[in-house]
Tab-separated table of C-alpha atoms in Angstrom:
chain	number	residue	atom	x	y	z
A	2	LEU	CA	179.876	-14.926	-3.204
A	3	CYS	CA	181.427	-14.552	-6.709
A	4	CYS	CA	178.841	-15.696	-9.236
A	5	GLN	CA	181.557	-17.557	-11.188
A	6	CYS	CA	183.872	-19.242	-8.659
A	7	GLY	CA	181.984	-18.797	-5.328
A	8	VAL	CA	184.820	-17.008	-3.511
A	9	PRO	CA	183.580	-14.553	-0.826
A	10	ILE	CA	184.126	-10.946	-2.056
A	11	PRO	CA	183.049	-7.455	-1.058
A	12	PRO	CA	179.891	-6.634	-2.978
A	13	ASN	CA	180.406	-4.953	-6.386
A	14	PRO	CA	178.038	-4.210	-9.321
A	15	ALA	CA	179.306	-7.193	-11.340
A	16	ASN	CA	179.126	-9.732	-8.423
A	17	MET	CA	182.460	-11.154	-9.638
A	18	CYS	CA	185.933	-11.379	-8.142
A	19	VAL	CA	188.779	-9.546	-9.869
A	20	GLY	CA	190.224	-12.752	-11.374
A	21	CYS	CA	186.955	-13.824	-12.973
A	22	LEU	CA	186.272	-10.260	-14.133
A	23	ARG	CA	189.631	-10.131	-15.942
A	24	ALA	CA	188.987	-13.534	-17.451
A	25	GLN	CA	185.677	-12.271	-18.816
A	26	VAL	CA	186.801	-8.767	-19.913
A	27	ASP	CA	190.191	-7.513	-21.225
A	28	ILE	CA	190.108	-3.692	-21.136
A	29	THR	CA	193.422	-3.467	-23.029
A	30	GLU	CA	191.959	-5.176	-26.070
A	31	GLY	CA	192.574	-3.063	-29.178
A	32	ILE	CA	195.588	-1.255	-27.698
A	33	PRO	CA	198.770	-2.258	-29.621
A	34	LYS	CA	201.433	-3.828	-27.403
A	35	GLN	CA	204.228	-3.183	-29.914
A	36	GLY	CA	205.212	-0.185	-32.031
A	37	THR	CA	208.126	1.519	-33.744
A	38	VAL	CA	209.812	4.889	-33.349
A	39	HIS	CA	212.276	6.309	-35.884
A	40	PHE	CA	215.626	7.689	-34.742
A	41	CYS	CA	218.281	9.574	-36.738
A	42	LYS	CA	221.797	8.506	-35.709
A	43	GLN	CA	223.460	11.577	-37.189
A	44	CYS	CA	221.620	14.344	-35.301
A	45	GLU	CA	220.165	12.059	-32.580
A	46	ARG	CA	216.555	13.159	-33.052
A	47	TYR	CA	213.281	11.227	-33.079
A	48	LEU	CA	210.611	11.464	-35.784
A	49	GLN	CA	207.324	12.954	-34.667
A	50	PRO	CA	204.903	12.177	-37.504
A	51	PRO	CA	204.264	13.408	-40.068
A	52	GLY	CA	207.583	15.183	-40.646
A	53	THR	CA	208.953	16.833	-37.498
A	54	TRP	CA	212.204	15.701	-35.908
A	55	ILE	CA	212.584	16.498	-32.206
A	56	GLN	CA	215.452	16.147	-29.742
A	57	CYS	CA	214.591	13.865	-26.775
A	58	ALA	CA	216.711	12.456	-23.976
A	59	LEU	CA	216.207	8.846	-22.920
A	60	GLU	CA	213.319	8.421	-20.415
A	61	SER	CA	212.407	12.107	-20.748
A	62	ARG	CA	208.886	13.578	-20.700
A	63	GLU	CA	209.248	14.555	-24.368
A	64	LEU	CA	210.020	10.969	-25.393
A	65	LEU	CA	207.133	9.666	-23.247
A	66	ALA	CA	204.735	12.079	-24.965
A	67	LEU	CA	206.067	11.008	-28.376
A	68	CYS	CA	205.441	7.308	-27.588
A	69	LEU	CA	201.942	7.927	-26.166
A	70	LYS	CA	200.935	9.845	-29.302
A	71	LYS	CA	201.595	6.668	-31.291
A	72	ILE	CA	198.743	4.870	-29.446
A	73	LYS	CA	196.606	7.919	-28.654
A	74	ALA	CA	193.671	6.744	-30.799
A	75	SER	CA	193.585	3.336	-29.079
A	76	LEU	CA	193.630	4.908	-25.606
A	77	SER	CA	190.475	6.921	-26.292
A	78	LYS	CA	188.225	4.073	-24.986
A	79	VAL	CA	190.032	3.737	-21.644
A	80	ARG	CA	191.179	6.146	-18.957
A	81	LEU	CA	194.980	6.501	-18.672
A	82	ILE	CA	195.976	6.637	-14.992
A	83	ASP	CA	199.769	6.333	-15.090
A	84	ALA	CA	202.595	5.974	-17.631
A	85	GLY	CA	206.329	5.501	-17.215
A	86	PHE	CA	209.421	3.885	-18.701
A	87	ILE	CA	210.782	0.468	-17.774
A	88	TRP	CA	214.589	0.541	-17.864
A	89	THR	CA	216.176	-1.044	-20.917
A	90	GLU	CA	219.777	-1.206	-22.120
A	91	PRO	CA	220.583	2.052	-23.976
A	92	HIS	CA	221.932	0.042	-26.951
A	93	SER	CA	219.091	-2.494	-27.043
A	94	LYS	CA	217.035	-0.417	-29.532
A	95	ARG	CA	213.986	-1.035	-27.311
A	96	LEU	CA	211.785	1.358	-25.335
A	97	LYS	CA	209.314	-0.145	-22.840
A	98	LEU	CA	206.320	1.776	-21.460
A	99	LYS	CA	204.398	0.636	-18.384
A	100	LEU	CA	200.804	1.913	-18.647
A	101	THR	CA	198.001	1.807	-16.065
A	102	VAL	CA	194.445	2.159	-17.467
A	103	GLN	CA	190.891	2.011	-16.084
A	104	LYS	CA	187.618	1.203	-17.759
A	105	GLU	CA	184.022	0.753	-16.673
A	106	VAL	CA	182.895	-2.811	-17.389
A	107	ILE	CA	179.816	-4.984	-16.491
A	108	ASN	CA	177.106	-3.123	-14.531
A	109	GLY	CA	179.298	-0.101	-13.837
A	110	ALA	CA	182.234	-1.924	-12.194
A	111	VAL	CA	185.549	-0.119	-12.768
A	112	LEU	CA	188.453	-2.389	-13.700
A	113	GLN	CA	192.103	-1.260	-13.527
A	114	GLN	CA	194.860	-3.004	-15.456
A	115	VAL	CA	198.647	-2.608	-15.903
A	116	PHE	CA	200.347	-3.624	-19.172
A	117	VAL	CA	203.581	-3.020	-21.105
A	118	VAL	CA	203.981	-1.531	-24.592
A	119	GLU	CA	207.312	-2.195	-26.317
A	120	TYR	CA	208.698	0.115	-29.016
A	121	ILE	CA	211.430	-0.883	-31.456
A	122	VAL	CA	213.819	1.996	-32.294
A	123	GLN	CA	214.456	1.957	-36.048
A	124	SER	CA	217.228	4.016	-37.658
A	125	GLN	CA	216.179	6.497	-40.314
A	126	MET	CA	218.162	9.457	-41.622
A	127	CYS	CA	216.351	12.802	-41.425
A	128	GLU	CA	216.199	15.230	-44.368
A	129	ASP	CA	218.696	17.648	-42.841
A	130	CYS	CA	221.289	14.905	-42.409
A	131	HIS	CA	220.590	13.694	-45.955
A	132	ARG	CA	221.546	17.145	-47.197
A	133	ILE	CA	224.680	17.209	-45.082
A	134	GLU	CA	225.764	13.810	-46.389
A	135	ALA	CA	225.048	14.839	-49.987
A	136	LYS	CA	227.417	17.847	-49.495
A	137	ASP	CA	226.105	19.512	-52.641
A	138	PHE	CA	222.550	20.248	-51.586
A	139	TRP	CA	222.819	23.817	-50.310
A	140	LYS	CA	220.573	26.825	-50.765
A	141	ALA	CA	222.818	29.564	-49.363
A	142	VAL	CA	226.544	30.123	-48.984
A	143	VAL	CA	228.399	32.730	-46.902
A	144	GLN	CA	231.798	33.554	-48.401
A	145	VAL	CA	234.036	35.169	-45.769
A	146	ARG	CA	237.171	36.809	-47.172
A	147	GLN	CA	240.071	38.860	-45.816
A	148	LYS	CA	242.777	40.094	-48.183
A	149	THR	CA	245.734	39.785	-45.825
A	150	VAL	CA	248.804	37.597	-45.508
A	151	HIS	CA	248.149	36.779	-41.849
A	152	LYS	CA	245.055	34.867	-40.629
A	153	LYS	CA	244.942	36.144	-37.030
A	154	THR	CA	241.462	37.607	-37.462
A	155	PHE	CA	240.200	34.319	-38.932
A	156	TYR	CA	241.532	32.302	-35.998
A	157	TYR	CA	239.790	34.710	-33.605
A	158	LEU	CA	236.584	34.518	-35.641
A	159	GLU	CA	236.714	30.705	-35.601
A	160	GLN	CA	236.788	30.685	-31.788
A	161	LEU	CA	233.830	33.105	-31.612
A	162	ILE	CA	231.784	30.861	-33.948
A	163	LEU	CA	232.593	27.826	-31.790
A	164	LYS	CA	231.725	29.637	-28.552
A	165	HIS	CA	228.326	30.810	-29.836
A	166	ARG	CA	227.639	27.466	-31.647
A	167	LEU	CA	226.913	29.150	-34.969
A	168	HIS	CA	228.486	26.263	-36.896
A	169	GLN	CA	225.689	23.833	-35.956
A	170	ASN	CA	223.422	24.683	-38.907
A	171	THR	CA	226.151	24.487	-41.540
A	172	LEU	CA	226.039	21.706	-44.111
A	173	ARG	CA	229.719	22.083	-44.879
A	174	ILE	CA	232.631	24.431	-44.160
A	175	LYS	CA	235.266	24.773	-46.850
A	176	GLU	CA	238.610	26.500	-46.364
A	177	ILE	CA	240.128	28.289	-49.338
A	178	HIS	CA	243.107	30.581	-49.794
A	179	ASP	CA	241.596	33.904	-48.677
A	180	GLY	CA	238.953	32.679	-46.236
A	181	LEU	CA	236.112	30.282	-45.495
A	182	ASP	CA	232.873	29.231	-47.216
A	183	PHE	CA	229.878	28.282	-45.031
A	184	TYR	CA	227.120	26.277	-46.784
A	185	TYR	CA	223.537	26.298	-45.443
A	186	SER	CA	220.260	24.563	-46.236
A	187	SER	CA	218.212	27.756	-45.751
A	188	LYS	CA	218.714	31.433	-46.465
A	189	GLN	CA	217.646	32.364	-42.904
A	190	HIS	CA	220.579	30.504	-41.349
A	191	ALA	CA	222.994	32.200	-43.752
A	192	GLN	CA	221.540	35.622	-42.959
A	193	LYS	CA	221.951	34.905	-39.243
A	194	MET	CA	225.634	34.130	-39.843
A	195	VAL	CA	226.128	37.366	-41.801
A	196	ASP	CA	224.509	39.388	-38.992
A	197	PHE	CA	226.796	37.696	-36.467
A	198	LEU	CA	229.912	38.478	-38.541
A	199	GLN	CA	228.965	42.135	-38.867
A	200	CYS	CA	228.574	42.357	-35.073
A	201	THR	CA	231.864	40.656	-34.210
A	202	VAL	CA	234.401	41.840	-36.819
A	203	PRO	CA	234.570	45.065	-38.883
A	204	SER	CA	233.284	44.004	-42.284
A	205	ARG	CA	230.935	44.758	-45.178
A	206	SER	CA	228.658	42.382	-47.045
A	207	LYS	CA	226.910	41.940	-50.397
A	208	SER	CA	224.259	39.431	-51.395
A	209	SER	CA	223.099	37.936	-54.672
A	210	GLN	CA	220.854	35.088	-55.746
A	211	ARG	CA	220.609	32.783	-58.741
A	212	LEU	CA	217.396	31.217	-60.028
A	213	ILE	CA	217.595	27.414	-60.032
A	214	SER	CA	214.045	26.414	-60.957
A	215	HIS	CA	210.569	27.903	-61.300
A	216	ASP	CA	207.162	26.188	-61.181
A	217	ILE	CA	204.828	28.312	-63.346
A	218	HIS	CA	201.706	26.533	-62.054
A	219	SER	CA	202.264	27.116	-58.321
A	220	ASN	CA	204.457	30.230	-58.783
A	221	VAL	CA	207.234	28.694	-56.641
A	222	TYR	CA	210.790	29.955	-57.217
A	223	ASN	CA	213.891	28.077	-56.128
A	224	TYR	CA	216.956	30.290	-55.573
A	225	LYS	CA	220.532	29.761	-54.437
A	226	SER	CA	221.746	32.744	-52.407
A	227	THR	CA	225.332	33.921	-52.017
A	228	PHE	CA	226.470	36.298	-49.266
A	229	SER	CA	229.918	37.835	-49.638
A	230	VAL	CA	231.463	39.179	-46.414
A	231	GLU	CA	234.743	41.090	-46.649
A	232	ILE	CA	236.656	41.632	-43.407
A	233	VAL	CA	238.880	44.705	-43.150
A	234	PRO	CA	242.446	43.801	-44.262
A	235	ILE	CA	244.010	44.884	-40.938
A	236	CYS	CA	245.303	42.442	-38.305
A	237	LYS	CA	246.757	42.762	-34.836
A	238	ASP	CA	250.360	44.115	-34.740
A	239	ASN	CA	250.038	45.815	-38.137
A	240	VAL	CA	251.571	49.274	-38.600
A	241	VAL	CA	249.146	51.485	-40.526
A	242	CYS	CA	249.232	54.944	-42.018
A	243	LEU	CA	245.954	56.874	-41.663
A	244	SER	CA	244.752	59.548	-44.016
A	245	PRO	CA	245.272	63.099	-42.661
A	246	LYS	CA	241.502	63.650	-42.500
A	247	LEU	CA	240.883	60.454	-40.503
A	248	ALA	CA	243.810	61.084	-38.125
A	249	GLN	CA	242.486	64.574	-37.429
A	250	SER	CA	238.954	63.309	-36.760
A	251	LEU	CA	240.331	60.792	-34.223
A	252	GLY	CA	241.762	63.547	-32.013
A	253	ASN	CA	244.798	64.725	-34.001
A	254	MET	CA	246.557	61.337	-33.789
A	255	SER	CA	249.782	60.617	-35.599
A	256	GLN	CA	249.215	59.112	-39.011
A	257	ILE	CA	251.586	56.223	-38.185
A	258	CYS	CA	249.754	53.962	-35.670
A	259	VAL	CA	249.902	50.388	-34.413
A	260	CYS	CA	246.887	48.073	-34.420
A	261	ILE	CA	246.819	46.472	-30.954
A	262	ARG	CA	243.581	44.483	-31.372
A	263	VAL	CA	240.796	43.666	-33.849
A	264	THR	CA	237.416	42.859	-32.295
A	265	SER	CA	234.170	44.433	-33.509
A	266	THR	CA	236.314	47.523	-34.175
A	267	ILE	CA	239.959	48.208	-35.085
A	268	HIS	CA	241.849	49.353	-31.954
A	269	LEU	CA	244.745	51.696	-32.784
A	270	ILE	CA	247.403	53.244	-30.544
A	271	ASP	CA	249.794	56.110	-31.283
A	272	PRO	CA	253.234	54.875	-30.051
A	273	ARG	CA	254.422	58.473	-29.549
A	274	THR	CA	251.582	59.728	-27.334
A	275	LEU	CA	249.679	56.556	-26.155
A	276	GLN	CA	246.543	58.042	-27.709
A	277	ILE	CA	244.029	55.303	-28.606
A	278	ALA	CA	241.158	55.187	-31.082
A	279	GLU	CA	238.584	52.690	-32.312
A	280	ILE	CA	237.532	52.501	-35.956
A	281	ASP	CA	234.413	50.558	-36.903
A	282	GLY	CA	233.771	48.910	-40.250
A	283	SER	CA	231.726	51.733	-41.801
A	284	THR	CA	234.384	54.344	-40.892
A	285	TYR	CA	237.129	52.165	-42.350
A	286	TRP	CA	235.379	51.701	-45.702
A	287	ARG	CA	234.810	55.484	-45.922
A	288	HIS	CA	238.487	56.197	-45.174
A	289	PRO	CA	240.388	53.010	-46.104
A	290	PHE	CA	244.034	52.501	-45.192
A	291	ASN	CA	246.474	49.621	-45.548
A	292	SER	CA	249.123	47.890	-43.499
A	293	LEU	CA	252.622	49.183	-44.247
A	294	PHE	CA	254.404	45.868	-43.574
A	295	HIS	CA	253.848	42.121	-43.677
A	296	PRO	CA	254.430	40.158	-40.447
A	297	LYS	CA	257.371	38.399	-42.158
A	298	GLN	CA	259.160	41.776	-42.302
A	299	LEU	CA	259.387	42.002	-38.497
A	300	GLU	CA	263.000	42.492	-37.391
A	301	GLU	CA	264.554	41.743	-34.029
A	302	PHE	CA	266.010	44.620	-32.011
A	303	ILE	CA	267.792	44.723	-28.674
A	304	ILE	CA	267.042	47.453	-26.133
A	305	MET	CA	270.239	49.393	-25.389
A	306	ASP	CA	268.654	52.002	-23.122
A	307	ILE	CA	265.092	52.950	-22.199
A	308	ASN	CA	263.596	55.913	-20.307
A	309	ARG	CA	259.957	55.943	-19.242
A	310	VAL	CA	258.116	59.209	-19.903
A	311	HIS	CA	255.742	59.898	-17.002
A	312	GLU	CA	254.335	63.242	-18.107
A	313	LYS	CA	253.572	64.107	-21.705
A	314	LYS	CA	251.580	67.212	-22.551
A	315	LYS	CA	248.405	66.566	-24.512
A	316	GLY	CA	248.025	68.229	-27.862
A	317	ALA	CA	245.030	70.323	-28.872
A	318	GLY	CA	241.910	68.216	-29.288
A	319	ALA	CA	243.716	65.013	-28.241
A	320	GLY	CA	241.582	61.979	-27.469
A	321	ALA	CA	241.769	59.323	-24.757
A	322	ARG	CA	245.039	57.695	-23.739
A	323	SER	CA	245.715	54.057	-22.880
A	324	ASN	CA	246.062	53.192	-19.182
A	325	LYS	CA	247.462	49.710	-19.912
A	326	HIS	CA	250.572	50.956	-21.717
A	327	THR	CA	253.510	53.086	-20.610
A	328	LEU	CA	255.194	55.640	-22.844
A	329	ALA	CA	258.961	55.289	-23.135
A	330	GLU	CA	261.891	56.568	-25.196
A	331	ALA	CA	264.310	53.842	-26.240
A	332	TRP	CA	267.634	53.403	-28.012
A	333	VAL	CA	267.636	50.132	-29.933
A	334	ARG	CA	270.028	48.232	-32.173
A	335	LYS	CA	269.277	45.495	-34.694
A	336	THR	CA	270.512	42.074	-33.609
A	337	SER	CA	271.773	41.632	-37.179
A	338	GLU	CA	273.951	44.787	-36.774
A	339	LEU	CA	275.520	44.108	-33.361
A	340	ASP	CA	279.008	44.422	-34.907
A	341	THR	CA	278.277	48.072	-35.806
A	342	ASP	CA	277.614	51.141	-33.674
A	343	HIS	CA	274.403	52.041	-35.511
A	344	GLN	CA	271.554	52.710	-33.063
A	345	TYR	CA	267.999	53.909	-33.574
A	346	PHE	CA	265.937	56.199	-31.356
A	347	CYS	CA	262.199	55.622	-31.043
A	348	CYS	CA	259.169	56.220	-28.845
A	349	THR	CA	257.254	53.127	-27.815
A	350	HIS	CA	254.061	52.184	-26.011
A	351	LEU	CA	255.698	49.075	-24.472
A	352	GLY	CA	257.526	50.839	-21.643
A	353	HIS	CA	255.725	48.705	-19.030
A	354	ILE	CA	257.351	45.426	-20.192
A	355	LEU	CA	260.683	46.478	-21.769
A	356	ASN	CA	264.038	46.709	-19.964
A	357	PRO	CA	267.605	47.201	-21.221
A	358	GLY	CA	268.884	43.979	-22.828
A	359	ASP	CA	265.417	42.721	-23.843
A	360	LEU	CA	264.765	41.475	-27.346
A	361	VAL	CA	261.851	43.133	-29.137
A	362	LEU	CA	260.270	42.765	-32.578
A	363	GLY	CA	259.624	45.849	-34.668
A	364	PHE	CA	259.609	47.423	-38.127
A	365	ASP	CA	262.452	49.474	-39.559
A	366	LEU	CA	260.951	52.504	-41.328
A	367	ALA	CA	264.273	54.299	-41.757
A	368	ASN	CA	265.694	51.802	-44.266
A	369	CYS	CA	262.629	50.778	-46.247
A	370	ASN	CA	260.637	51.934	-49.235
A	371	LEU	CA	257.095	52.717	-48.162
A	372	ASN	CA	254.690	52.141	-51.022
A	373	ASP	CA	251.703	53.890	-49.449
A	374	GLU	CA	249.832	56.915	-50.774
A	375	PHE	CA	249.483	58.577	-47.347
A	376	ALA	CA	252.998	57.748	-46.084
A	377	ASN	CA	254.625	59.129	-49.243
A	378	LYS	CA	252.930	62.509	-48.692
A	379	MET	CA	253.964	62.777	-45.034
A	380	ASN	CA	256.727	65.039	-43.769
A	381	PRO	CA	259.795	62.748	-43.330
A	382	GLN	CA	260.421	64.283	-39.893
A	383	HIS	CA	257.067	62.917	-38.681
A	384	ILE	CA	257.885	59.341	-39.694
A	385	PRO	CA	259.619	57.416	-36.853
A	386	ASP	CA	262.790	55.440	-37.597
A	387	VAL	CA	261.573	52.303	-35.817
A	388	VAL	CA	258.169	51.147	-34.556
A	389	LEU	CA	258.384	48.491	-31.828
A	390	ILE	CA	255.544	45.950	-31.861
A	391	LYS	CA	256.016	43.335	-29.131
A	392	LYS	CA	258.540	41.801	-26.788
A	393	SER	CA	260.268	38.677	-28.079
A	394	TYR	CA	260.283	35.451	-26.036
A	395	ASP	CA	261.650	31.950	-26.652
A	396	ARG	CA	258.897	30.385	-28.800
A	397	SER	CA	259.930	26.737	-28.332
A	398	ARG	CA	259.835	27.098	-24.540
A	399	ARG	CA	256.415	28.744	-24.697
A	400	GLN	CA	255.090	25.867	-26.799
A	401	ARG	CA	256.438	23.258	-24.370
A	402	ARG	CA	254.841	24.969	-21.374
A	403	ARG	CA	251.472	25.678	-23.018
A	404	ASN	CA	249.099	23.533	-20.942
A	405	TRP	CA	245.933	24.617	-22.748
A	406	LYS	CA	244.340	24.119	-26.150
A	407	LEU	CA	241.596	25.426	-28.432
A	408	LYS	CA	238.919	23.635	-30.418
A	409	GLU	CA	238.747	23.927	-34.203
A	410	LEU	CA	235.953	23.902	-36.769
A	411	GLU	CA	235.594	20.743	-38.815
A	412	ARG	CA	236.197	21.880	-42.368
A	413	ASP	CA	237.450	20.759	-45.755
A	414	ARG	CA	241.028	22.009	-45.847
A	415	GLU	CA	243.369	22.743	-48.645
A	416	ALA	CA	246.950	21.593	-48.141
A	417	THR	CA	248.280	23.342	-45.030
A	418	ASP	CA	251.865	24.552	-44.988
A	419	THR	CA	254.343	25.505	-42.284
A	420	ASP	CA	253.379	29.165	-42.615
A	421	ASP	CA	249.844	28.369	-41.401
A	422	GLU	CA	251.290	26.634	-38.346
A	423	ARG	CA	253.499	29.654	-37.612
A	424	GLN	CA	250.511	31.991	-37.894
A	425	TYR	CA	248.470	29.776	-35.560
A	426	GLN	CA	251.291	29.889	-32.982
A	427	ASP	CA	251.285	33.709	-33.321
A	428	PHE	CA	247.559	33.706	-32.531
A	429	LEU	CA	248.061	31.499	-29.452
A	430	GLU	CA	250.770	33.883	-28.213
A	431	ASP	CA	248.417	36.837	-28.761
A	432	LEU	CA	245.832	35.104	-26.564
A	433	GLU	CA	248.414	34.736	-23.801
A	434	GLU	CA	249.386	38.396	-24.053
A	435	ASP	CA	245.940	40.007	-24.439
A	436	GLU	CA	243.356	39.397	-21.714
A	437	THR	CA	240.635	41.331	-23.584
A	438	ILE	CA	240.611	38.904	-26.538
A	439	ARG	CA	240.919	35.945	-24.170
A	440	LYS	CA	237.569	36.729	-22.532
A	441	ASN	CA	235.755	36.017	-25.830
A	442	VAL	CA	237.400	32.618	-26.390
A	443	ASN	CA	236.754	29.222	-24.786
A	444	ILE	CA	240.140	27.914	-23.605
A	445	TYR	CA	240.382	24.258	-22.557
A	446	ARG	CA	242.909	22.705	-20.233
A	447	ASN	CA	245.302	20.259	-21.875
A	448	ALA	CA	245.727	17.447	-19.367
A	449	ASP	CA	248.526	15.867	-21.431
A	450	ILE	CA	250.977	18.640	-20.495
A	451	PRO	CA	251.889	18.856	-16.786
A	452	VAL	CA	251.838	22.193	-14.980
A	453	GLU	CA	255.422	23.384	-14.604
A	454	SER	CA	256.802	25.318	-11.697
A	455	ASP	CA	257.597	28.986	-12.160
A	456	THR	CA	261.277	28.627	-11.159
A	457	ASP	CA	262.454	28.776	-14.770
A	458	ASP	CA	259.990	31.471	-15.749
A	459	ASP	CA	261.383	33.800	-18.425
A	460	GLY	CA	258.635	36.376	-17.918
A	461	ALA	CA	256.510	35.254	-20.876
A	462	PRO	CA	252.787	35.858	-20.269
A	463	ARG	CA	250.760	32.751	-19.442
A	464	ILE	CA	247.105	31.847	-19.031
A	465	SER	CA	246.026	30.995	-15.486
A	466	LEU	CA	244.250	27.734	-14.661
A	467	ALA	CA	241.222	29.738	-13.490
A	468	GLU	CA	240.621	30.882	-17.091
A	469	MET	CA	240.626	27.336	-18.521
A	470	LEU	CA	237.592	25.116	-18.999
A	471	GLU	CA	237.602	21.384	-18.406
A	472	ASP	CA	237.112	19.625	-21.744
A	473	LEU	CA	234.409	17.068	-20.853
A	474	HIS	CA	234.155	13.884	-22.932
A	475	ILE	CA	230.887	12.166	-21.994
A	476	SER	CA	229.936	9.116	-24.055
A	477	GLN	CA	226.624	9.602	-25.824
A	478	ASP	CA	223.929	6.963	-25.925
A	479	ALA	CA	222.875	5.462	-29.240
A	480	THR	CA	219.255	6.481	-28.742
A	481	GLY	CA	219.521	9.702	-26.799
A	482	GLY	CA	222.677	11.760	-27.024
A	483	GLU	CA	220.890	14.862	-25.810
A	484	GLY	CA	220.936	13.498	-22.281
A	485	ALA	CA	224.723	13.470	-22.390
A	486	GLU	CA	224.741	16.912	-23.974
A	487	MET	CA	222.755	18.308	-21.049
A	488	LEU	CA	225.424	17.102	-18.635
A	489	THR	CA	228.062	19.252	-20.303
């Protein structure tokens, strides 16, 4: 019989029933039943004292460990058997833990008890977010510059940064006339960005630092670092004139070449022989060359006649040829000179997509003044009359049918003009035409634009649905956005 209430019980060392034993002894005494955890709304991290902020999803093991550490000292006198979360509304700013503990009480009897600890989630901004909000507290800046009229390389670079999530550590991104400025809270993050840029685009960099403050007692120096990254001033669809020495080292190419792509190297093609070459950043800065024309100087030609050249004898020491292009000889006429009989003869690398009657964009070298040190020294017979760049399609129709979109970096912009919009449309068209660049870019499906049938197709290249990603929009919880992030 229980020594307190006289109820028959199985024998135990205390000779008491469970009810009387709990009335006599509370093993959870001294364990706090309420507590607080600090949560940063900006970056959605929790504070792990004394100063570490960690990312935790709601009801995750990491968050459970964080809450148990708050009462770890109090749990030292009991044995923790089980711990888990009780469901609460995500926006309630409450976390509830259900704990099961055991403790040896009177005469060696072991008592087990279940109780609930409630945590109040308090908002507190972390130091990193403080710096971001201040917008002036930076320790390193990466200044990316490209001295060109067209921003194609910058648009490509922006998509690479978004794909590899290198913009996450930036305090602020500022757009200026010749490029972008990336501000960072630590020099290591800035150095990581510089290394990434040197791997993805042909460039060169310099670094400098300025002393802000110096503590003579602890010998602590506070510097602000500046990294200057200059991207080569060559964009896709530029016509360039190489130095004779560089052209010879690339397999006796023609000095007049077309840039078909800029990735980690400059990809050039010789429109007269289909010979291709790649020039990396270090080679370019040893043998620099410039673009002969601005994109605004592109003129529209119409193909009068075209003959594909199937066999062309290789010259001595010639390098590799492109398999994706077809060599052709074409007679073209400017659309602005259709009332005259003046035609131009040229060799082109676009024989695989051009037919008589097609419109094509190109540069007129026969009627222009070339202000280039290498072009002025060339034999006039070796300079082509016209260099064709790309086939021309109806831009307004392409824009209407474009059922995909790209993401953009959040940045402080200067006033954008219509020329920037035109350049951005040029970049989107380049993505449609070049599969190699497209592989490095995340393309998202635009559900607002319906998929049209191909009955009115004008032959313009398009991106297939298989290459598009679904742009997921999952609502994030107020106290654990990382759980939503994991779903994406």
